[in-house]
XYZ file of N, CA and C in Angstrom:
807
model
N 81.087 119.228 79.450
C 81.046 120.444 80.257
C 81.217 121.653 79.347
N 80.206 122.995 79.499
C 80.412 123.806 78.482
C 81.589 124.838 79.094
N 82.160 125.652 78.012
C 83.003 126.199 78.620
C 81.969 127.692 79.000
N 83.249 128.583 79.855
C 82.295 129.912 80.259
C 83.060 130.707 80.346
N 82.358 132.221 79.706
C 83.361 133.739 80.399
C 83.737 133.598 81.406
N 84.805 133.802 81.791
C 85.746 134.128 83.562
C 85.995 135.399 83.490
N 86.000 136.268 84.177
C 86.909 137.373 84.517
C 87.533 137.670 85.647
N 89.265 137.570 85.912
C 89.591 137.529 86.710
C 90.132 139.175 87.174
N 89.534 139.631 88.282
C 89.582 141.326 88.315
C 91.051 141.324 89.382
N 91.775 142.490 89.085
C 92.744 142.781 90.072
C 92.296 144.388 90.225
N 93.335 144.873 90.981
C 93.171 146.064 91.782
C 95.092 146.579 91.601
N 95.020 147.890 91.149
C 96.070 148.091 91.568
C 97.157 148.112 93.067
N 98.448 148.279 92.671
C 98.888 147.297 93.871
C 98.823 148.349 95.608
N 98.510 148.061 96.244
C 98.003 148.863 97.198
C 99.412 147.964 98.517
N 100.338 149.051 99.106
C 101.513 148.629 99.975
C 101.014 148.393 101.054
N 100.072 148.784 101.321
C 99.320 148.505 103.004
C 98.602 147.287 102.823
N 98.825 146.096 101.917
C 98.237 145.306 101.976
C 98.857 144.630 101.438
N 99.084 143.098 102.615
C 99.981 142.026 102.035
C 99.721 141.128 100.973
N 98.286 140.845 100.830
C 97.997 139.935 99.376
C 96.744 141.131 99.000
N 97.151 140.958 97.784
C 95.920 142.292 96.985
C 95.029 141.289 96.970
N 93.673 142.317 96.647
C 92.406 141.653 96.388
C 92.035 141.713 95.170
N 91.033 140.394 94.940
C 91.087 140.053 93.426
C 89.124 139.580 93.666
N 88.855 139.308 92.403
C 87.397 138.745 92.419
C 86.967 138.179 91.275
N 86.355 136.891 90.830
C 86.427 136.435 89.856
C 85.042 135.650 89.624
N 84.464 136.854 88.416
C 83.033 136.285 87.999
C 83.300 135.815 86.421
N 81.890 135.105 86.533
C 81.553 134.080 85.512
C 80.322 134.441 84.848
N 80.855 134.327 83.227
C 79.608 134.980 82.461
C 79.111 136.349 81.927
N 79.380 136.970 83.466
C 79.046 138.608 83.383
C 80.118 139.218 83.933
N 80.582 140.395 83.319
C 81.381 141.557 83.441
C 81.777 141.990 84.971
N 80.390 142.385 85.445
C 80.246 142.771 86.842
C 79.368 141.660 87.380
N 79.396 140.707 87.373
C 78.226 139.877 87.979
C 78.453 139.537 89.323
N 78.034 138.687 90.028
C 78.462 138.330 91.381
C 79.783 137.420 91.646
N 80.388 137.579 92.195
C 81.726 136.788 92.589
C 81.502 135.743 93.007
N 82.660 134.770 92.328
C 82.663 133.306 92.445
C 83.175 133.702 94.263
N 82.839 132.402 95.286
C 83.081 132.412 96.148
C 84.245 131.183 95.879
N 85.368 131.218 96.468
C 86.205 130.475 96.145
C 86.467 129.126 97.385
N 86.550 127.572 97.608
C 86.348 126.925 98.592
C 87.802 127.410 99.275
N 87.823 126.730 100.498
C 88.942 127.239 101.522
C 90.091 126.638 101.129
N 90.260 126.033 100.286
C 92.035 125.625 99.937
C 92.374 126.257 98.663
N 91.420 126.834 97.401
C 91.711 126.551 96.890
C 92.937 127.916 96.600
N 93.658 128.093 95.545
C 95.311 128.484 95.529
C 94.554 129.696 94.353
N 94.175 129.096 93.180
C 93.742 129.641 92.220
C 92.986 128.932 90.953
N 92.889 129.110 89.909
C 91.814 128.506 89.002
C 92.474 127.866 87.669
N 92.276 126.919 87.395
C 92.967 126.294 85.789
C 91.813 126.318 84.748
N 92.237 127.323 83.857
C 91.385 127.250 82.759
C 91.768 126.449 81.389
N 91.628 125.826 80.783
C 91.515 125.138 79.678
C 90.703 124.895 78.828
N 91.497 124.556 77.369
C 90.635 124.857 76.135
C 90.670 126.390 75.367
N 91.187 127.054 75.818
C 91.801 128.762 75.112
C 93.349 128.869 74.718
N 93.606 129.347 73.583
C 94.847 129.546 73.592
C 95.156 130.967 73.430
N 94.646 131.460 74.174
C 94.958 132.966 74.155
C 93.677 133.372 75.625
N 94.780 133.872 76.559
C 94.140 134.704 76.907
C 94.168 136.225 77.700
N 93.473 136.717 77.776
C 93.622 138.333 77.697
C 93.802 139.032 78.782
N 95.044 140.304 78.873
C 94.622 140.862 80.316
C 94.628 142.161 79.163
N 93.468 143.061 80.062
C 92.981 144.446 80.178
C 92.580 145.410 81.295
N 93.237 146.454 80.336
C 93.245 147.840 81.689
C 91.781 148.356 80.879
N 90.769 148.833 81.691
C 89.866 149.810 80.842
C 90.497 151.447 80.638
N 91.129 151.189 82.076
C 91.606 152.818 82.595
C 92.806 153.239 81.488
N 93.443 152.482 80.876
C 94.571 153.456 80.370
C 94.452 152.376 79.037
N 93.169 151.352 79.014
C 92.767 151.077 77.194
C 94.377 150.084 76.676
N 94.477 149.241 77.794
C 95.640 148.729 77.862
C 95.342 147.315 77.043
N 95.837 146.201 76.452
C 95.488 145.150 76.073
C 97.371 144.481 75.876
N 96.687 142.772 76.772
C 98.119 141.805 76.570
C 97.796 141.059 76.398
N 97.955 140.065 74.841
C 97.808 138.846 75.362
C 98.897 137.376 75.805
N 97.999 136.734 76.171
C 98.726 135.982 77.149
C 98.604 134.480 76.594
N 99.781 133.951 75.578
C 99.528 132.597 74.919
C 99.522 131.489 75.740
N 98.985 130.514 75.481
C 99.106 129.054 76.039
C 99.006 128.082 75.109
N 99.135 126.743 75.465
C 99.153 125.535 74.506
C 97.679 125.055 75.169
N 96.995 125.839 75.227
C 95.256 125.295 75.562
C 95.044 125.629 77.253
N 96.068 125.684 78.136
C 95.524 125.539 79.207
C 96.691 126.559 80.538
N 96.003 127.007 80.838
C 96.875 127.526 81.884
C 96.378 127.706 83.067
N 97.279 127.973 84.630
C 97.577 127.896 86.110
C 97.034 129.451 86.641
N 96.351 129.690 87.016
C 95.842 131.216 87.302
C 96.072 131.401 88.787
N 97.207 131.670 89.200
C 97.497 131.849 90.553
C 97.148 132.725 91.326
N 96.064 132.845 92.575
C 96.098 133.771 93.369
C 96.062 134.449 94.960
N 96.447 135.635 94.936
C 97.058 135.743 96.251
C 95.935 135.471 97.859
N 96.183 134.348 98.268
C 95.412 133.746 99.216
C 96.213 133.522 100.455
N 95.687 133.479 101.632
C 96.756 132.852 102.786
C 96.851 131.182 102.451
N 97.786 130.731 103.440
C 98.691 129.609 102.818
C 98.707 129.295 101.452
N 98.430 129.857 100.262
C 98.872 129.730 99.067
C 100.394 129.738 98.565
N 101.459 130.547 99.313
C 102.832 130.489 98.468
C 102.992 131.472 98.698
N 104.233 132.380 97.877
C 104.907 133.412 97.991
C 104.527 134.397 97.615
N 103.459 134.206 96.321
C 103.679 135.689 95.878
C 101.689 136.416 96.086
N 102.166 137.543 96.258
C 101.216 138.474 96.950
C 100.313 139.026 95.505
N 100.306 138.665 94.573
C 99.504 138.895 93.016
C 99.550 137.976 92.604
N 98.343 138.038 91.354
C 97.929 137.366 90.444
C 99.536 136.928 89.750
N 99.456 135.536 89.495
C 100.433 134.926 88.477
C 99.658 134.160 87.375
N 100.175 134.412 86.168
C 99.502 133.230 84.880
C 100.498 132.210 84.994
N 100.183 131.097 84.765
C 101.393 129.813 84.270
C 100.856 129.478 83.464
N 101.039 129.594 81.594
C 100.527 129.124 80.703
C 101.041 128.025 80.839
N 100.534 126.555 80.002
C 101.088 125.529 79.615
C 102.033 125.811 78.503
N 103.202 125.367 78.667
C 104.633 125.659 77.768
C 104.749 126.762 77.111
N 104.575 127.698 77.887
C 104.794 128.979 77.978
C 105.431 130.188 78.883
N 105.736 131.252 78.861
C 106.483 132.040 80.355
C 105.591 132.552 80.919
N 105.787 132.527 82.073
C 104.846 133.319 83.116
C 104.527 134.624 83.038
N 103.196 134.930 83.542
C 102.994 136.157 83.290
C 102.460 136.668 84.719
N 102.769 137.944 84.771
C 102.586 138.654 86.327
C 101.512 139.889 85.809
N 100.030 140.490 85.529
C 99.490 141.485 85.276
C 100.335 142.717 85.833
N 100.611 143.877 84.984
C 100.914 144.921 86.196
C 100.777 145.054 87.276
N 101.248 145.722 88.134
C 100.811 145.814 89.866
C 100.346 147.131 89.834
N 100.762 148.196 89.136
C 100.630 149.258 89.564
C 98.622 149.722 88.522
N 98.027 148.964 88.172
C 97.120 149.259 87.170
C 96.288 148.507 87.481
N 94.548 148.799 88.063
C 93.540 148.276 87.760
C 93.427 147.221 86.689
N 92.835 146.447 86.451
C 92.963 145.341 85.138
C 92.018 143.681 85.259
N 91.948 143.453 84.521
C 91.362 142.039 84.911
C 91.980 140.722 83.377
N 91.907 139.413 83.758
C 92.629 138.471 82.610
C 90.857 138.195 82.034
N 90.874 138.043 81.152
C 89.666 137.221 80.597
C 90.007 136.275 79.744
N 89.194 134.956 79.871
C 89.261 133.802 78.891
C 87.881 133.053 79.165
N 87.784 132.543 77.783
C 86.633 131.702 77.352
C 86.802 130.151 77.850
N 86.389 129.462 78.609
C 87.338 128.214 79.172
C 86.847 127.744 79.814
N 87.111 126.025 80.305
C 86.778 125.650 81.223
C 86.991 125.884 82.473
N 86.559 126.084 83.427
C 87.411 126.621 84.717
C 87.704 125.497 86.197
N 88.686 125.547 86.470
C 88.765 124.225 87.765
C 89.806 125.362 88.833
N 88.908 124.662 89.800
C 89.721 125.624 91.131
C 90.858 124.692 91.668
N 92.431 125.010 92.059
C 93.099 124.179 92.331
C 93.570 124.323 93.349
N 94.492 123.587 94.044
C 95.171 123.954 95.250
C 96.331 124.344 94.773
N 97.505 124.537 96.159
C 98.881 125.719 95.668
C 100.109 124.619 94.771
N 99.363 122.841 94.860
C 100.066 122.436 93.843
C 99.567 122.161 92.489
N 98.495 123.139 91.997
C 98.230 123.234 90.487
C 97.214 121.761 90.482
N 97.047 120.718 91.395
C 95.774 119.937 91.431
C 94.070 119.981 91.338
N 93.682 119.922 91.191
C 92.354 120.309 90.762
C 91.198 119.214 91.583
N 90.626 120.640 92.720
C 89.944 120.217 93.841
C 88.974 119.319 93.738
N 88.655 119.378 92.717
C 87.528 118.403 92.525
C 88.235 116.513 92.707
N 89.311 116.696 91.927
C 89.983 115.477 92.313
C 90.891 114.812 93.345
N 90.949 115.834 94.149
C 92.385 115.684 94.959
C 91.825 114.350 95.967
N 90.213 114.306 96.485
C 90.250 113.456 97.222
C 89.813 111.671 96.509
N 89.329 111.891 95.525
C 88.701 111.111 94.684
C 89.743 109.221 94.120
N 89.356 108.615 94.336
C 90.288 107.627 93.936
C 90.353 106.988 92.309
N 91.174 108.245 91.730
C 91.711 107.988 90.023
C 93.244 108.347 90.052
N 93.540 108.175 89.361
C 95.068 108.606 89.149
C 95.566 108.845 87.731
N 96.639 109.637 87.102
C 97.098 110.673 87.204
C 96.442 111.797 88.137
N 96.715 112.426 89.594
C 96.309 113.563 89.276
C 96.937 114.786 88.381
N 96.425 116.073 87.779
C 95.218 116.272 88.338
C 94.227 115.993 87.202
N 94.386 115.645 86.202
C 93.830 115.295 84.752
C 93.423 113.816 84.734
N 92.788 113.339 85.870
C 91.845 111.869 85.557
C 90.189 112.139 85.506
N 89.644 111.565 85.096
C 88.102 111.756 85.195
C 87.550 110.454 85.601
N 86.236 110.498 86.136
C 85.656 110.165 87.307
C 84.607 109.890 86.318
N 84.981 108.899 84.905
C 83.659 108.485 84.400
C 82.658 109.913 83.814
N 81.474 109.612 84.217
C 80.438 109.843 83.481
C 80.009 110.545 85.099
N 80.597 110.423 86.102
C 79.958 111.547 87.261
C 80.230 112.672 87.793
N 81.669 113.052 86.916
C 82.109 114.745 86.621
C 80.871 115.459 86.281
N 80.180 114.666 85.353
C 78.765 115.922 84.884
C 77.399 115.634 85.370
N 77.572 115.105 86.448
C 75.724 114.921 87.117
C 75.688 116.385 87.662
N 76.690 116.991 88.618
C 76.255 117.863 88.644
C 75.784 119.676 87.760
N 76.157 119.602 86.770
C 76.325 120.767 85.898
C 74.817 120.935 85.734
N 74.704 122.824 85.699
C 73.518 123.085 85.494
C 72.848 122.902 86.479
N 72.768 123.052 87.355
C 71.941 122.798 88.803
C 70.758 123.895 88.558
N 70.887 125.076 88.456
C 70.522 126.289 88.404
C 69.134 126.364 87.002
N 69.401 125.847 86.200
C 68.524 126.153 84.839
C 67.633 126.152 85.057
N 66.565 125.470 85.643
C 65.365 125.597 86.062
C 64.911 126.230 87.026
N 65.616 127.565 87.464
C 65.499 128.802 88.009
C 65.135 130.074 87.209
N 65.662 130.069 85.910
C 65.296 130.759 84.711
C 63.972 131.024 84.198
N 63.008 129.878 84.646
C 62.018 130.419 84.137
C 60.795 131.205 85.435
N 60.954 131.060 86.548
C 60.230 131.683 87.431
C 61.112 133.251 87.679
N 62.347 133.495 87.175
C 62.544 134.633 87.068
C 62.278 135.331 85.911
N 62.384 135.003 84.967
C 61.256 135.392 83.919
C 60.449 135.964 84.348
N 59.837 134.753 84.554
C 58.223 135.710 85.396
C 57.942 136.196 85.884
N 59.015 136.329 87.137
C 58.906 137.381 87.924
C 59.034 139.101 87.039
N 60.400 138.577 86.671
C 60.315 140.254 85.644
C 59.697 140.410 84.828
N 58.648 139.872 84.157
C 57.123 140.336 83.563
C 56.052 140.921 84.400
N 56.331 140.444 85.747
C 55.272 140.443 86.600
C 55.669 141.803 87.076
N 56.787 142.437 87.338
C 57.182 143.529 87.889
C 57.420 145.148 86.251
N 57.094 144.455 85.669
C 57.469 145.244 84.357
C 56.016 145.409 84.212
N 54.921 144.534 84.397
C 53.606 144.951 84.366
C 53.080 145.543 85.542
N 53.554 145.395 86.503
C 53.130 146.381 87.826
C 53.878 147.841 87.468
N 54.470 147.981 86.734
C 55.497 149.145 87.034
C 54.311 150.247 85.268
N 54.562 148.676 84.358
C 53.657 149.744 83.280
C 51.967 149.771 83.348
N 51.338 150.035 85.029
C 50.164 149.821 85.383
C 49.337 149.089 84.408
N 49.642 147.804 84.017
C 48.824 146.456 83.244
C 47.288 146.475 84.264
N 46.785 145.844 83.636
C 45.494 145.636 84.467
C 45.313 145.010 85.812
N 44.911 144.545 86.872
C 45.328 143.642 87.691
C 45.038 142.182 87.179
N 44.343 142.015 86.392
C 44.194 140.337 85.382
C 45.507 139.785 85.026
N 45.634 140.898 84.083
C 46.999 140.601 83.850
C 48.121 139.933 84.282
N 48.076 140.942 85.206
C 49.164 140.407 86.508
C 49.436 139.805 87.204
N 47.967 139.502 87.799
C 47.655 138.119 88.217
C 48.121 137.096 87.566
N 47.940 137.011 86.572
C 47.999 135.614 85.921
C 49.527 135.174 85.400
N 50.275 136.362 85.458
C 51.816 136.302 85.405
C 52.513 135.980 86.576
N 51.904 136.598 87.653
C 52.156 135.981 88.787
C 51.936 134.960 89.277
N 50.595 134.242 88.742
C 50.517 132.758 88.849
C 51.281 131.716 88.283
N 51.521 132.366 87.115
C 52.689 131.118 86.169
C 53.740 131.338 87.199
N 54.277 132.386 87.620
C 55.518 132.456 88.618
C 55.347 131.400 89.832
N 54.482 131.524 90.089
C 54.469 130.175 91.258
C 54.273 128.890 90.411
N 53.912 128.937 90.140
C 53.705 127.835 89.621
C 55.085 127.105 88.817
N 56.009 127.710 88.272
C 57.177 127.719 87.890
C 58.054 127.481 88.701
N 57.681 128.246 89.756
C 58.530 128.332 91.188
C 58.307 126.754 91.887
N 57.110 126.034 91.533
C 56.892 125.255 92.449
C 57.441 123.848 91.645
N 57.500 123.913 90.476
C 58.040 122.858 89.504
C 59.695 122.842 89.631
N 60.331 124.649 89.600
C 61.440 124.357 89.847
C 62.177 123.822 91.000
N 61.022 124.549 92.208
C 62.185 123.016 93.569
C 62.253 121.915 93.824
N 60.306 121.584 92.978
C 60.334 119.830 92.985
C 61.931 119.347 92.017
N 62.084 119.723 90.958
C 62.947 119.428 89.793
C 64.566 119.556 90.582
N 64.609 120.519 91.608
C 65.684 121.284 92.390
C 66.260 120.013 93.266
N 65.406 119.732 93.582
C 65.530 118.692 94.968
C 65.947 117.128 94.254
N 65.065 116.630 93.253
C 65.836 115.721 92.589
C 67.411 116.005 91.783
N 67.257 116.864 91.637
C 69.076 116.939 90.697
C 70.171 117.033 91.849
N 69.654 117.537 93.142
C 70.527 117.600 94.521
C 70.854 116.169 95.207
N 69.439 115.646 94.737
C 69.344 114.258 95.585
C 70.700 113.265 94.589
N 70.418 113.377 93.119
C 71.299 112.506 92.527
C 72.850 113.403 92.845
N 73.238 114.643 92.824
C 74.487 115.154 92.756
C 75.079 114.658 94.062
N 74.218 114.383 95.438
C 74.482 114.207 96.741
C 75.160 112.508 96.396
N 74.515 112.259 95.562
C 75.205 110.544 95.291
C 76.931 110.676 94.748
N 77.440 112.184 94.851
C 78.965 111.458 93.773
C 79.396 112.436 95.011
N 80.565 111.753 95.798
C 81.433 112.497 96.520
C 82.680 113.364 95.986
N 82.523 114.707 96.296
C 83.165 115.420 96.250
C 84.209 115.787 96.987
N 84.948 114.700 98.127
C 85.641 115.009 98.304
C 85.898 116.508 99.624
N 86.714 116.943 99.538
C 87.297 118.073 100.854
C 86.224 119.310 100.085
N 85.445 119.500 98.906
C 84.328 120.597 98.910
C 82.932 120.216 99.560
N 82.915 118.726 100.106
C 81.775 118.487 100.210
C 80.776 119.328 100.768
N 81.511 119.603 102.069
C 80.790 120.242 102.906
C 80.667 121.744 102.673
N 81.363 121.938 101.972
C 80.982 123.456 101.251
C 79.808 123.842 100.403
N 79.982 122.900 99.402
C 78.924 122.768 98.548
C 77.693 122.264 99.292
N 77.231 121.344 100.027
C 76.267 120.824 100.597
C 75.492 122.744 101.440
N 76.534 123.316 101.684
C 75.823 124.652 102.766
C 75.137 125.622 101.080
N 76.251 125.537 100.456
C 75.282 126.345 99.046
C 74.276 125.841 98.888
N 74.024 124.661 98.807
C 72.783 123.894 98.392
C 71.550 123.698 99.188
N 71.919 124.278 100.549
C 70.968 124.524 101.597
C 70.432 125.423 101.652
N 71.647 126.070 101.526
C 70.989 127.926 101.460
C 70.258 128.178 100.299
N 70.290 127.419 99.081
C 69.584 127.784 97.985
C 68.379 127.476 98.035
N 67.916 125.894 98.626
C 66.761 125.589 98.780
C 66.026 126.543 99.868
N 66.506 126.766 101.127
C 65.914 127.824 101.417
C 65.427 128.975 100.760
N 66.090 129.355 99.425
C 65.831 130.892 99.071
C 64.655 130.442 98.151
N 64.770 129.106 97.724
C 63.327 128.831 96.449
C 62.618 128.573 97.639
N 62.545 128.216 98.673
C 61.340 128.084 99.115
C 60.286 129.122 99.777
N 61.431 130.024 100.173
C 61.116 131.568 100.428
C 60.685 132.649 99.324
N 61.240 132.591 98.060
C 60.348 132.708 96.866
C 59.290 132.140 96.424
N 59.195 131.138 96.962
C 57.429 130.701 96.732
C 56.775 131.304 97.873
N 57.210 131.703 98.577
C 56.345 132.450 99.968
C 56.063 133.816 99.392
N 57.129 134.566 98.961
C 57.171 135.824 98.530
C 56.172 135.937 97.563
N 56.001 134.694 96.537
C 55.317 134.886 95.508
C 53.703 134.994 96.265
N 53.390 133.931 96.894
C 51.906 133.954 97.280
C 51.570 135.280 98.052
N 52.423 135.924 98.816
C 52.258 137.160 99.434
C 51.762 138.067 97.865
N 52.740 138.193 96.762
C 52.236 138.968 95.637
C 51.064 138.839 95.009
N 50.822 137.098 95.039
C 49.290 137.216 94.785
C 48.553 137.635 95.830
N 48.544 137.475 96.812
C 47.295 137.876 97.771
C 47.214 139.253 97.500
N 48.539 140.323 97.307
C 48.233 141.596 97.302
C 48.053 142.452 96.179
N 47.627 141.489 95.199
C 47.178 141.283 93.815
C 45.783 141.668 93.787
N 44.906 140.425 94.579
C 44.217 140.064 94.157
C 42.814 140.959 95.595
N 43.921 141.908 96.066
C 42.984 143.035 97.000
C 43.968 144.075 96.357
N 44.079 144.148 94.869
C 44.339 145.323 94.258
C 45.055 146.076 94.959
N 46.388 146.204 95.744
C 47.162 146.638 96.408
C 48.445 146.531 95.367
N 48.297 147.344 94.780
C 50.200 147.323 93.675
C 51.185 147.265 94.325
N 51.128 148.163 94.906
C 52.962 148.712 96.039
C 53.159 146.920 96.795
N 52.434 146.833 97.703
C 52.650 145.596 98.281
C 53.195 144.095 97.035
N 51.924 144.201 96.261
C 52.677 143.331 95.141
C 53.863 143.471 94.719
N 54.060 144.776 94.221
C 55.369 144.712 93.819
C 56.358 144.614 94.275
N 56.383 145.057 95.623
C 57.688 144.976 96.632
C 57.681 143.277 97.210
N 56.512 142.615 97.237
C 56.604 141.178 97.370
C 57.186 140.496 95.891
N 56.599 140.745 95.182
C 57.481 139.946 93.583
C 58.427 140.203 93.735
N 59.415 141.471 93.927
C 60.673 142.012 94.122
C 61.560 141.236 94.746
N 61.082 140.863 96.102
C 61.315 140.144 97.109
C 61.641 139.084 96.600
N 60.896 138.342 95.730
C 60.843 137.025 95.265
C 61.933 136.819 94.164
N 62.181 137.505 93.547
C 62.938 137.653 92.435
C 64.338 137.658 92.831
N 64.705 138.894 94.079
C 65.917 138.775 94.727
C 66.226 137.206 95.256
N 65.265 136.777 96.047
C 65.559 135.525 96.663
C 65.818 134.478 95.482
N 65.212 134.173 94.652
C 65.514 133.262 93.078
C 66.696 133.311 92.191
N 66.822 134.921 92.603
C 67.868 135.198 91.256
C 69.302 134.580 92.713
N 69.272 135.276 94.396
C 70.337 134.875 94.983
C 70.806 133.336 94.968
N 69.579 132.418 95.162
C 69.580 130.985 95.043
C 70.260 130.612 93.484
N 70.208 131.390 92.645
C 70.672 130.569 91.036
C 72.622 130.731 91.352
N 72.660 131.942 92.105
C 73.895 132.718 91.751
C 74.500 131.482 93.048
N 73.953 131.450 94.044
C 74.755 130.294 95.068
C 74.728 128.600 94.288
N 73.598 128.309 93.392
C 73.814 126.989 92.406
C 75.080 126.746 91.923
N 74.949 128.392 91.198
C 76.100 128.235 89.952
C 77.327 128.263 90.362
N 77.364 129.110 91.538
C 79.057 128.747 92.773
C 79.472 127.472 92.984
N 78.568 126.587 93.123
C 78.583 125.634 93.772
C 79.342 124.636 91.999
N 78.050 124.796 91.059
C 78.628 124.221 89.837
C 79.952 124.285 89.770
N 80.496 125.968 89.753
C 81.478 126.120 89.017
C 83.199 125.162 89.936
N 82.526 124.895 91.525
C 83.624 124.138 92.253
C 83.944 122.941 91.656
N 82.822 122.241 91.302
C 83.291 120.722 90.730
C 83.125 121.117 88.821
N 83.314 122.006 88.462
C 83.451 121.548 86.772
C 84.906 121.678 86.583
């Protein structure tokens, strides 16, 4: 399993509100927020021994040691007592981010979502033991990467819209837009087999969570191949505006389907 940027964002501490709000993306800075499943407490990252909280606003920097792995606690209903972010390094002291300061923790790491006893959801229903540190064989990683073969019909799409925008010829465009379907149509065949084998390893109390990401995603590739043929048709009666606002279309729906994959990844890694 590779490891990945996390950023875990807080908000300064606001009294009219009993658990602050927090949001925690993967990879990118501002990217889209991990959706978190309904039990889980907070996130265990491992494999970093250092990791970082920062203010941008007042250019603040802490870091935060561990012996490889630490407890990222956060404020959720039925989670526990406390109403903020908590760190629990491994054999280390706890750390509480300011309350009163915008800020977010960052670490390079593996990431596992846990419940409010530091277990790790992916295993809680699964029959191994020690929890939460047993592995499940060689079927922890069927699912990873769900998403990769979404990469290349968005590509194409943003060639296809970068040449509508720098008036390319309509040949051109066409034919960028054709690899896009065509990409598009390889990636759900390819989509649907990696779902079919991931549907083979039970996951346990996310099942049914993950199974609705994975619905909703196939819906959105299949609606991007719709979007796409709309761009060719309005291609190919030399209509730009329509093309482009259909590729557009298509691109949103592809790029939303990768970002609900990779939610889904990041529950069971």
């Amino acid at each position: 399993m590779a490891a990945r940027d996390y950023f875990i964002h807080t908000e300064a501490y606001n009294p009219q509100i009993t658990q602050q709000p927090w949001t925690i993306t993967v990879n990118e800075l501002n990217g889209a927020a991990l959706i978190p499943p309904d039990d889980a407490c907070g996130m265990r990252f491992e494999g970093d021994l250092n990791l970082v909280w920062r203010s941008d606003d007042y250019n603040l920097i802490h870091n935060i040691a561990t012996n490889g792995g630490a407890d990222v606690y956060l404020p959720r209903p039925t989670c526990g007592a406390w109403n903020g972010v908590v760190v629990e390094p491994d054999g280390k002291a706890d750390y509480a981010p300011p309350h009163d300061l915008n800020g977010r923790i960052e670490t390079y790491s593996n990431g596992y979502w846990i419940n409010s006893s530091g277990e790790k959801l992916i295993y809680v229903h699964q029959p191994c033991t020690p929890m939460p540190d047993c592995i499940i064989g060689s079927q922890r990683f069927v699912a990873s990467n769900w998403s990769r073969g979404l990469g290349v019909p968005i590509q194409e799409l943003q060639l296809a819209l970068n040449a509508i925008e720098k008036s390319r010829t309509v040949s051109v465009i066409l034919k960028i837009a054709e690899r896009a379907a065509t990409t598009a149509a390889t990636a759900e065949k390819t989509l649907i087999k990696q779902l079919t084998i991931r549907r083979g390893v039970d996951t346990g109390n996310l099942e049914k969570s993950i199974r609705q990401l994975e619905d909703t995603a196939r819906t959105g590739v299949a609606a991007t191949r719709t979007s796409i043929d709309l761009c060719i048709n309005a291609l190919r009666q030399n209509n730009r505006n329509d093309a482009y606002r259909a590729c557009n279309s298509a691109l949103l729906q592809v790029q939303r389907a990768r970002f609900l994959l990779d939610t889904g990844d990041a529950w069971v890694q």
